[in-house]
PDB file of N, CA and C in Angstrom:
ATOM      1  N   MET A   1      14.114 -89.465  -3.994  1.00 71.00           N
ATOM      2  CA  MET A   1      14.222 -89.071  -5.367  1.00 71.00           C
ATOM      3  C   MET A   1      15.689 -89.246  -5.811  1.00 71.00           C
ATOM      4  N   SER A   2      15.950 -89.569  -6.988  1.00 71.00           N
ATOM      5  CA  SER A   2      17.269 -89.764  -7.697  1.00 71.00           C
ATOM      6  C   SER A   2      17.704 -88.372  -8.079  1.00 71.00           C
ATOM      7  N   SER A   3      18.823 -88.494  -8.130  1.00 66.00           N
ATOM      8  CA  SER A   3      19.583 -86.949  -8.655  1.00 66.00           C
ATOM      9  C   SER A   3      19.199 -86.545 -10.109  1.00 66.00           C
ATOM     10  N   PHE A   4      18.910 -87.606 -10.772  1.00 68.00           N
ATOM     11  CA  PHE A   4      18.362 -87.473 -12.306  1.00 68.00           C
ATOM     12  C   PHE A   4      16.842 -86.665 -12.083  1.00 68.00           C
ATOM     13  N   GLU A   5      16.146 -86.998 -11.263  1.00 77.00           N
ATOM     14  CA  GLU A   5      14.836 -86.216 -10.995  1.00 77.00           C
ATOM     15  C   GLU A   5      14.610 -84.871 -10.885  1.00 77.00           C
ATOM     16  N   GLN A   6      15.494 -84.222  -9.812  1.00 75.00           N
ATOM     17  CA  GLN A   6      15.750 -83.227  -9.420  1.00 75.00           C
ATOM     18  C   GLN A   6      16.247 -82.122 -10.530  1.00 75.00           C
ATOM     19  N   ARG A   7      15.906 -80.835 -10.381  1.00 75.00           N
ATOM     20  CA  ARG A   7      16.537 -79.878 -11.485  1.00 75.00           C
ATOM     21  C   ARG A   7      17.322 -78.769 -11.050  1.00 75.00           C
ATOM     22  N   VAL A   8      17.791 -79.087  -9.854  1.00 80.00           N
ATOM     23  CA  VAL A   8      18.530 -77.866  -9.077  1.00 80.00           C
ATOM     24  C   VAL A   8      20.090 -77.952  -9.402  1.00 80.00           C
ATOM     25  N   GLU A   9      20.502 -79.209  -9.093  1.00 81.00           N
ATOM     26  CA  GLU A   9      21.902 -79.354  -9.506  1.00 81.00           C
ATOM     27  C   GLU A   9      22.239 -80.396 -10.750  1.00 81.00           C
ATOM     28  N   PRO A  10      23.257 -80.263 -10.941  1.00 81.00           N
ATOM     29  CA  PRO A  10      23.650 -81.393 -12.368  1.00 81.00           C
ATOM     30  C   PRO A  10      23.558 -82.769 -11.726  1.00 81.00           C
ATOM     31  N   ALA A  11      23.017 -83.809 -12.433  1.00 82.00           N
ATOM     32  CA  ALA A  11      22.662 -85.142 -11.744  1.00 82.00           C
ATOM     33  C   ALA A  11      24.230 -85.705 -11.610  1.00 82.00           C
ATOM     34  N   ASP A  12      24.051 -86.435 -10.461  1.00 84.00           N
ATOM     35  CA  ASP A  12      25.250 -86.997 -10.116  1.00 84.00           C
ATOM     36  C   ASP A  12      24.843 -88.538  -9.401  1.00 84.00           C
ATOM     37  N   LYS A  13      25.196 -89.638 -10.068  1.00 89.00           N
ATOM     38  CA  LYS A  13      24.679 -90.886  -9.620  1.00 89.00           C
ATOM     39  C   LYS A  13      25.359 -91.464  -8.258  1.00 89.00           C
ATOM     40  N   ARG A  14      26.224 -90.522  -7.814  1.00 91.00           N
ATOM     41  CA  ARG A  14      26.561 -90.926  -6.390  1.00 91.00           C
ATOM     42  C   ARG A  14      25.720 -90.547  -5.097  1.00 91.00           C
ATOM     43  N   TYR A  15      24.659 -89.912  -5.492  1.00 91.00           N
ATOM     44  CA  TYR A  15      23.834 -89.312  -4.518  1.00 91.00           C
ATOM     45  C   TYR A  15      22.277 -89.458  -4.939  1.00 91.00           C
ATOM     46  N   GLN A  16      21.525 -89.365  -3.733  1.00 90.00           N
ATOM     47  CA  GLN A  16      19.979 -89.346  -3.718  1.00 90.00           C
ATOM     48  C   GLN A  16      19.536 -88.381  -2.910  1.00 90.00           C
ATOM     49  N   TYR A  17      18.533 -88.044  -2.977  1.00 89.00           N
ATOM     50  CA  TYR A  17      17.678 -87.026  -1.971  1.00 89.00           C
ATOM     51  C   TYR A  17      16.517 -87.571  -1.365  1.00 89.00           C
ATOM     52  N   LEU A  18      16.609 -87.307  -0.095  1.00 90.00           N
ATOM     53  CA  LEU A  18      15.675 -87.573   1.039  1.00 90.00           C
ATOM     54  C   LEU A  18      14.788 -86.399   1.122  1.00 90.00           C
ATOM     55  N   LEU A  19      13.390 -86.353   0.619  1.00 90.00           N
ATOM     56  CA  LEU A  19      12.554 -85.206   0.762  1.00 90.00           C
ATOM     57  C   LEU A  19      11.592 -85.237   1.870  1.00 90.00           C
ATOM     58  N   PHE A  20      11.501 -83.929   2.562  1.00 91.00           N
ATOM     59  CA  PHE A  20      10.469 -84.045   3.517  1.00 91.00           C
ATOM     60  C   PHE A  20       9.372 -82.910   2.956  1.00 91.00           C
ATOM     61  N   ALA A  21       8.054 -83.103   3.257  1.00 90.00           N
ATOM     62  CA  ALA A  21       6.912 -82.270   2.674  1.00 90.00           C
ATOM     63  C   ALA A  21       6.056 -81.955   3.910  1.00 90.00           C
ATOM     64  N   CYS A  22       5.721 -80.638   4.234  1.00 85.00           N
ATOM     65  CA  CYS A  22       4.676 -80.302   5.522  1.00 85.00           C
ATOM     66  C   CYS A  22       4.084 -79.009   4.743  1.00 85.00           C
ATOM     67  N   ASP A  23       2.727 -79.160   4.823  1.00 84.00           N
ATOM     68  CA  ASP A  23       1.878 -77.969   4.228  1.00 84.00           C
ATOM     69  C   ASP A  23       1.936 -77.090   5.950  1.00 84.00           C
ATOM     70  N   PRO A  24       2.125 -75.949   5.308  1.00 87.00           N
ATOM     71  CA  PRO A  24       2.090 -74.911   4.400  1.00 87.00           C
ATOM     72  C   PRO A  24       3.675 -74.621   3.816  1.00 87.00           C
ATOM     73  N   TYR A  25       4.552 -75.324   4.386  1.00 86.00           N
ATOM     74  CA  TYR A  25       6.009 -75.135   3.970  1.00 86.00           C
ATOM     75  C   TYR A  25       6.337 -75.685   2.721  1.00 86.00           C
ATOM     76  N   GLU A  26       7.394 -75.251   2.128  1.00 89.00           N
ATOM     77  CA  GLU A  26       8.006 -75.933   1.145  1.00 89.00           C
ATOM     78  C   GLU A  26       8.606 -77.285   1.211  1.00 89.00           C
ATOM     79  N   ILE A  27       8.892 -78.073   0.318  1.00 89.00           N
ATOM     80  CA  ILE A  27       9.442 -79.294   0.257  1.00 89.00           C
ATOM     81  C   ILE A  27      11.116 -79.010   0.698  1.00 89.00           C
ATOM     82  N   ILE A  28      11.490 -79.956   1.615  1.00 88.00           N
ATOM     83  CA  ILE A  28      13.195 -79.364   1.581  1.00 88.00           C
ATOM     84  C   ILE A  28      13.670 -80.860   1.361  1.00 88.00           C
ATOM     85  N   ALA A  29      15.086 -81.075   0.833  1.00 89.00           N
ATOM     86  CA  ALA A  29      15.710 -82.189   0.639  1.00 89.00           C
ATOM     87  C   ALA A  29      17.175 -82.153   1.135  1.00 89.00           C
ATOM     88  N   PHE A  30      17.426 -83.432   1.546  1.00 91.00           N
ATOM     89  CA  PHE A  30      18.716 -83.717   2.150  1.00 91.00           C
ATOM     90  C   PHE A  30      19.518 -84.605   1.085  1.00 91.00           C
ATOM     91  N   LYS A  31      20.439 -84.351   0.661  1.00 91.00           N
ATOM     92  CA  LYS A  31      21.550 -84.859  -0.220  1.00 91.00           C
ATOM     93  C   LYS A  31      22.140 -86.104   0.580  1.00 91.00           C
ATOM     94  N   ILE A  32      21.928 -86.988   0.230  1.00 92.00           N
ATOM     95  CA  ILE A  32      22.502 -88.365   0.887  1.00 92.00           C
ATOM     96  C   ILE A  32      23.244 -89.283  -0.152  1.00 92.00           C
ATOM     97  N   PRO A  33      24.068 -90.411   0.255  1.00 93.00           N
ATOM     98  CA  PRO A  33      24.737 -91.234  -0.834  1.00 93.00           C
ATOM     99  C   PRO A  33      23.814 -92.003  -1.294  1.00 93.00           C
ATOM    100  N   ASN A  34      24.014 -92.287  -2.471  1.00 92.00           N
ATOM    101  CA  ASN A  34      23.122 -93.270  -3.282  1.00 92.00           C
ATOM    102  C   ASN A  34      23.484 -94.786  -3.050  1.00 92.00           C
ATOM    103  N   GLU A  35      23.242 -95.088  -1.573  1.00 94.00           N
ATOM    104  CA  GLU A  35      23.394 -96.633  -1.182  1.00 94.00           C
ATOM    105  C   GLU A  35      21.944 -97.144  -0.943  1.00 94.00           C
ATOM    106  N   PRO A  36      22.101 -98.593  -0.924  1.00 93.00           N
ATOM    107  CA  PRO A  36      20.606 -98.822  -0.583  1.00 93.00           C
ATOM    108  C   PRO A  36      20.321 -98.472   1.026  1.00 93.00           C
ATOM    109  N   ILE A  37      19.183 -98.503   1.314  1.00 93.00           N
ATOM    110  CA  ILE A  37      18.813 -98.147   2.912  1.00 93.00           C
ATOM    111  C   ILE A  37      18.354 -99.501   3.342  1.00 93.00           C
ATOM    112  N   ASP A  38      18.722 -99.560   4.643  1.00 95.00           N
ATOM    113  CA  ASP A  38      18.298-100.817   5.260  1.00 95.00           C
ATOM    114  C   ASP A  38      17.055-100.731   6.198  1.00 95.00           C
ATOM    115  N   LYS A  39      15.949-101.406   5.845  1.00 92.00           N
ATOM    116  CA  LYS A  39      14.843-101.400   6.087  1.00 92.00           C
ATOM    117  C   LYS A  39      14.245-102.285   6.962  1.00 92.00           C
ATOM    118  N   GLN A  40      15.293-102.786   7.527  1.00 92.00           N
ATOM    119  CA  GLN A  40      14.726-103.943   8.532  1.00 92.00           C
ATOM    120  C   GLN A  40      14.280-103.554   9.728  1.00 92.00           C
ATOM    121  N   GLU A  41      13.824-104.351  10.565  1.00 93.00           N
ATOM    122  CA  GLU A  41      13.005-103.831  11.857  1.00 93.00           C
ATOM    123  C   GLU A  41      14.047-103.148  12.801  1.00 93.00           C
ATOM    124  N   GLY A  42      13.940-102.114  13.174  1.00 93.00           N
ATOM    125  CA  GLY A  42      14.614-101.091  14.110  1.00 93.00           C
ATOM    126  C   GLY A  42      16.018-100.344  13.454  1.00 93.00           C
ATOM    127  N   ARG A  43      15.919-100.507  12.024  1.00 94.00           N
ATOM    128  CA  ARG A  43      16.851-100.017  11.099  1.00 94.00           C
ATOM    129  C   ARG A  43      16.299 -98.539  10.230  1.00 94.00           C
ATOM    130  N   PHE A  44      15.121 -98.810  10.104  1.00 94.00           N
ATOM    131  CA  PHE A  44      14.437 -97.226   9.503  1.00 94.00           C
ATOM    132  C   PHE A  44      13.219 -96.984  10.533  1.00 94.00           C
ATOM    133  N   VAL A  45      13.575 -96.017  11.267  1.00 95.00           N
ATOM    134  CA  VAL A  45      12.535 -95.571  12.270  1.00 95.00           C
ATOM    135  C   VAL A  45      12.372 -94.076  12.166  1.00 95.00           C
ATOM    136  N   SER A  46      10.652 -93.830  12.181  1.00 95.00           N
ATOM    137  CA  SER A  46      10.325 -92.654  12.203  1.00 95.00           C
ATOM    138  C   SER A  46       9.464 -92.231  13.242  1.00 95.00           C
ATOM    139  N   ASN A  47       9.256 -90.963  13.547  1.00 95.00           N
ATOM    140  CA  ASN A  47       8.403 -90.577  14.657  1.00 95.00           C
ATOM    141  C   ASN A  47       7.864 -89.425  14.447  1.00 95.00           C
ATOM    142  N   TRP A  48       6.587 -88.797  14.742  1.00 94.00           N
ATOM    143  CA  TRP A  48       5.963 -87.467  14.533  1.00 94.00           C
ATOM    144  C   TRP A  48       5.456 -87.506  16.060  1.00 94.00           C
ATOM    145  N   ASP A  49       5.974 -86.305  16.786  1.00 95.00           N
ATOM    146  CA  ASP A  49       5.638 -86.147  18.174  1.00 95.00           C
ATOM    147  C   ASP A  49       4.673 -85.010  17.989  1.00 95.00           C
ATOM    148  N   LYS A  50       3.468 -84.958  18.548  1.00 95.00           N
ATOM    149  CA  LYS A  50       2.294 -84.304  18.061  1.00 95.00           C
ATOM    150  C   LYS A  50       2.536 -82.940  19.101  1.00 95.00           C
ATOM    151  N   GLU A  51       3.114 -83.269  20.326  1.00 96.00           N
ATOM    152  CA  GLU A  51       3.185 -82.393  21.547  1.00 96.00           C
ATOM    153  C   GLU A  51       4.011 -81.300  20.872  1.00 96.00           C
ATOM    154  N   THR A  52       5.472 -81.868  20.623  1.00 94.00           N
ATOM    155  CA  THR A  52       6.557 -80.753  20.051  1.00 94.00           C
ATOM    156  C   THR A  52       6.519 -80.702  18.749  1.00 94.00           C
ATOM    157  N   LYS A  53       5.706 -81.231  18.085  1.00 90.00           N
ATOM    158  CA  LYS A  53       5.811 -80.918  16.467  1.00 90.00           C
ATOM    159  C   LYS A  53       6.781 -81.033  16.061  1.00 90.00           C
ATOM    160  N   LYS A  54       7.468 -82.310  16.154  1.00 92.00           N
ATOM    161  CA  LYS A  54       9.035 -82.792  15.771  1.00 92.00           C
ATOM    162  C   LYS A  54       9.030 -84.023  15.028  1.00 92.00           C
ATOM    163  N   PHE A  55       9.338 -83.932  14.006  1.00 91.00           N
ATOM    164  CA  PHE A  55       9.488 -85.418  13.192  1.00 91.00           C
ATOM    165  C   PHE A  55      10.942 -85.803  13.330  1.00 91.00           C
ATOM    166  N   THR A  56      11.118 -87.134  13.472  1.00 94.00           N
ATOM    167  CA  THR A  56      12.374 -87.658  13.732  1.00 94.00           C
ATOM    168  C   THR A  56      12.691 -88.928  12.566  1.00 94.00           C
ATOM    169  N   LEU A  57      13.720 -88.923  12.103  1.00 94.00           N
ATOM    170  CA  LEU A  57      13.914 -90.069  11.167  1.00 94.00           C
ATOM    171  C   LEU A  57      15.198 -90.527  11.402  1.00 94.00           C
ATOM    172  N   GLN A  58      15.473 -91.611  11.536  1.00 95.00           N
ATOM    173  CA  GLN A  58      16.806 -92.499  11.727  1.00 95.00           C
ATOM    174  C   GLN A  58      16.763 -93.570  10.591  1.00 95.00           C
ATOM    175  N   LEU A  59      18.101 -93.668  10.090  1.00 94.00           N
ATOM    176  CA  LEU A  59      17.921 -94.754   9.054  1.00 94.00           C
ATOM    177  C   LEU A  59      19.365 -95.031   8.788  1.00 94.00           C
ATOM    178  N   TYR A  60      19.460 -96.296   8.478  1.00 95.00           N
ATOM    179  CA  TYR A  60      20.835 -96.697   8.158  1.00 95.00           C
ATOM    180  C   TYR A  60      20.828 -97.333   6.825  1.00 95.00           C
ATOM    181  N   PHE A  61      22.255 -97.318   6.346  1.00 94.00           N
ATOM    182  CA  PHE A  61      22.602 -97.890   4.827  1.00 94.00           C
ATOM    183  C   PHE A  61      23.110 -99.284   5.020  1.00 94.00           C
ATOM    184  N   VAL A  62      22.480-100.214   4.071  1.00 94.00           N
ATOM    185  CA  VAL A  62      22.958-101.562   4.113  1.00 94.00           C
ATOM    186  C   VAL A  62      24.393-101.758   4.261  1.00 94.00           C
ATOM    187  N   GLU A  63      24.871-102.518   5.051  1.00 88.00           N
ATOM    188  CA  GLU A  63      26.532-102.615   5.286  1.00 88.00           C
ATOM    189  C   GLU A  63      27.078-103.368   4.256  1.00 88.00           C
ATOM    190  N   ASP A  64      28.012-102.717   3.659  1.00 79.00           N
ATOM    191  CA  ASP A  64      28.792-103.347   2.675  1.00 79.00           C
ATOM    192  C   ASP A  64      29.830-104.485   3.237  1.00 79.00           C
ATOM    193  N   ASP A  65      29.813-105.485   2.845  1.00 73.00           N
ATOM    194  CA  ASP A  65      30.607-106.662   3.312  1.00 73.00           C
ATOM    195  C   ASP A  65      32.200-106.445   2.908  1.00 73.00           C
ATOM    196  N   GLY A  66      32.607-105.184   2.473  1.00 65.00           N
ATOM    197  CA  GLY A  66      33.917-104.787   2.143  1.00 65.00           C
ATOM    198  C   GLY A  66      34.759-105.328   0.997  1.00 65.00           C
ATOM    199  N   MET A  67      33.757-106.216   0.302  1.00 58.00           N
ATOM    200  CA  MET A  67      34.463-106.585  -1.148  1.00 58.00           C
ATOM    201  C   MET A  67      33.664-106.074  -2.316  1.00 58.00           C
ATOM    202  N   ASP A  68      34.353-105.371  -3.036  1.00 55.00           N
ATOM    203  CA  ASP A  68      33.537-105.159  -4.275  1.00 55.00           C
ATOM    204  C   ASP A  68      33.872-106.120  -5.257  1.00 55.00           C
ATOM    205  N   LYS A  69      32.959-106.105  -6.254  1.00 53.00           N
ATOM    206  CA  LYS A  69      33.069-107.039  -7.213  1.00 53.00           C
ATOM    207  C   LYS A  69      34.227-107.344  -7.988  1.00 53.00           C
ATOM    208  N   ASP A  70      34.669-105.950  -8.414  1.00 51.00           N
ATOM    209  CA  ASP A  70      35.733-105.680  -9.203  1.00 51.00           C
ATOM    210  C   ASP A  70      37.116-105.455  -8.550  1.00 51.00           C
ATOM    211  N   THR A  71      37.230-105.643  -7.078  1.00 46.00           N
ATOM    212  CA  THR A  71      38.356-105.621  -6.456  1.00 46.00           C
ATOM    213  C   THR A  71      38.672-106.871  -5.680  1.00 46.00           C
ATOM    214  N   SER A  72      39.919-107.257  -5.266  1.00 43.00           N
ATOM    215  CA  SER A  72      39.990-108.165  -4.375  1.00 43.00           C
ATOM    216  C   SER A  72      40.705-107.717  -2.995  1.00 43.00           C
ATOM    217  N   GLU A  73      40.904-108.733  -2.067  1.00 47.00           N
ATOM    218  CA  GLU A  73      41.211-108.160  -0.790  1.00 47.00           C
ATOM    219  C   GLU A  73      42.694-107.702  -0.692  1.00 47.00           C
ATOM    220  N   THR A  74      43.463-108.125  -1.701  1.00 46.00           N
ATOM    221  CA  THR A  74      44.931-107.471  -1.767  1.00 46.00           C
ATOM    222  C   THR A  74      45.092-106.140  -2.426  1.00 46.00           C
ATOM    223  N   SER A  75      43.904-105.522  -3.113  1.00 46.00           N
ATOM    224  CA  SER A  75      43.930-104.332  -3.549  1.00 46.00           C
ATOM    225  C   SER A  75      44.637-103.263  -2.801  1.00 46.00           C
ATOM    226  N   GLU A  76      45.235-102.170  -3.249  1.00 50.00           N
ATOM    227  CA  GLU A  76      45.404-101.056  -2.641  1.00 50.00           C
ATOM    228  C   GLU A  76      44.059-100.131  -2.360  1.00 50.00           C
ATOM    229  N   PRO A  77      44.148 -99.542  -1.037  1.00 49.00           N
ATOM    230  CA  PRO A  77      43.260 -98.613  -1.042  1.00 49.00           C
ATOM    231  C   PRO A  77      43.052 -97.257  -1.613  1.00 49.00           C
ATOM    232  N   GLU A  78      41.982 -96.779  -2.021  1.00 52.00           N
ATOM    233  CA  GLU A  78      42.151 -95.661  -2.777  1.00 52.00           C
ATOM    234  C   GLU A  78      42.423 -94.450  -2.190  1.00 52.00           C
ATOM    235  N   GLU A  79      43.168 -93.358  -2.863  1.00 56.00           N
ATOM    236  CA  GLU A  79      43.716 -92.382  -2.344  1.00 56.00           C
ATOM    237  C   GLU A  79      42.471 -91.138  -2.143  1.00 56.00           C
ATOM    238  N   VAL A  80      42.256 -90.885  -1.053  1.00 51.00           N
ATOM    239  CA  VAL A  80      41.233 -89.856  -0.581  1.00 51.00           C
ATOM    240  C   VAL A  80      41.859 -88.423  -0.989  1.00 51.00           C
ATOM    241  N   GLN A  81      41.167 -87.655  -1.793  1.00 54.00           N
ATOM    242  CA  GLN A  81      41.507 -86.162  -1.872  1.00 54.00           C
ATOM    243  C   GLN A  81      40.722 -85.265  -1.524  1.00 54.00           C
ATOM    244  N   GLU A  82      41.077 -84.461  -0.667  1.00 54.00           N
ATOM    245  CA  GLU A  82      40.191 -83.568   0.236  1.00 54.00           C
ATOM    246  C   GLU A  82      39.857 -82.586  -0.901  1.00 54.00           C
ATOM    247  N   ARG A  83      38.745 -82.126  -0.427  1.00 56.00           N
ATOM    248  CA  ARG A  83      38.056 -80.590  -1.325  1.00 56.00           C
ATOM    249  C   ARG A  83      37.678 -79.653  -0.479  1.00 56.00           C
ATOM    250  N   PRO A  84      38.007 -78.411  -0.732  1.00 57.00           N
ATOM    251  CA  PRO A  84      37.735 -77.321   0.040  1.00 57.00           C
ATOM    252  C   PRO A  84      36.134 -77.347   0.279  1.00 57.00           C
ATOM    253  N   VAL A  85      35.697 -77.027   1.389  1.00 54.00           N
ATOM    254  CA  VAL A  85      34.306 -76.736   1.586  1.00 54.00           C
ATOM    255  C   VAL A  85      33.663 -75.493   1.179  1.00 54.00           C
ATOM    256  N   GLU A  86      32.703 -75.328   0.424  1.00 50.00           N
ATOM    257  CA  GLU A  86      32.296 -74.395  -0.736  1.00 50.00           C
ATOM    258  C   GLU A  86      31.160 -73.901   0.364  1.00 50.00           C
TER     259      GLU A  86
END
């Protein structure tokens, strides 16, 4: 789900939401980076274990080649500012 479809937090195009639904429980969502998900063989794996009733999902984001369209190899790295944990 895109951040523009949800109504709990202000929309932020940097994130998307991964939703899980299972009756009779409520839907839960995980906020993840808005990056393309790699769906190649072995890179997007889900499993439902009926005995333990556990669902497992493993996913990878598409690897970035390190080159942005707007920057060159000689550009300085961006300064990262720490935010306090709320």
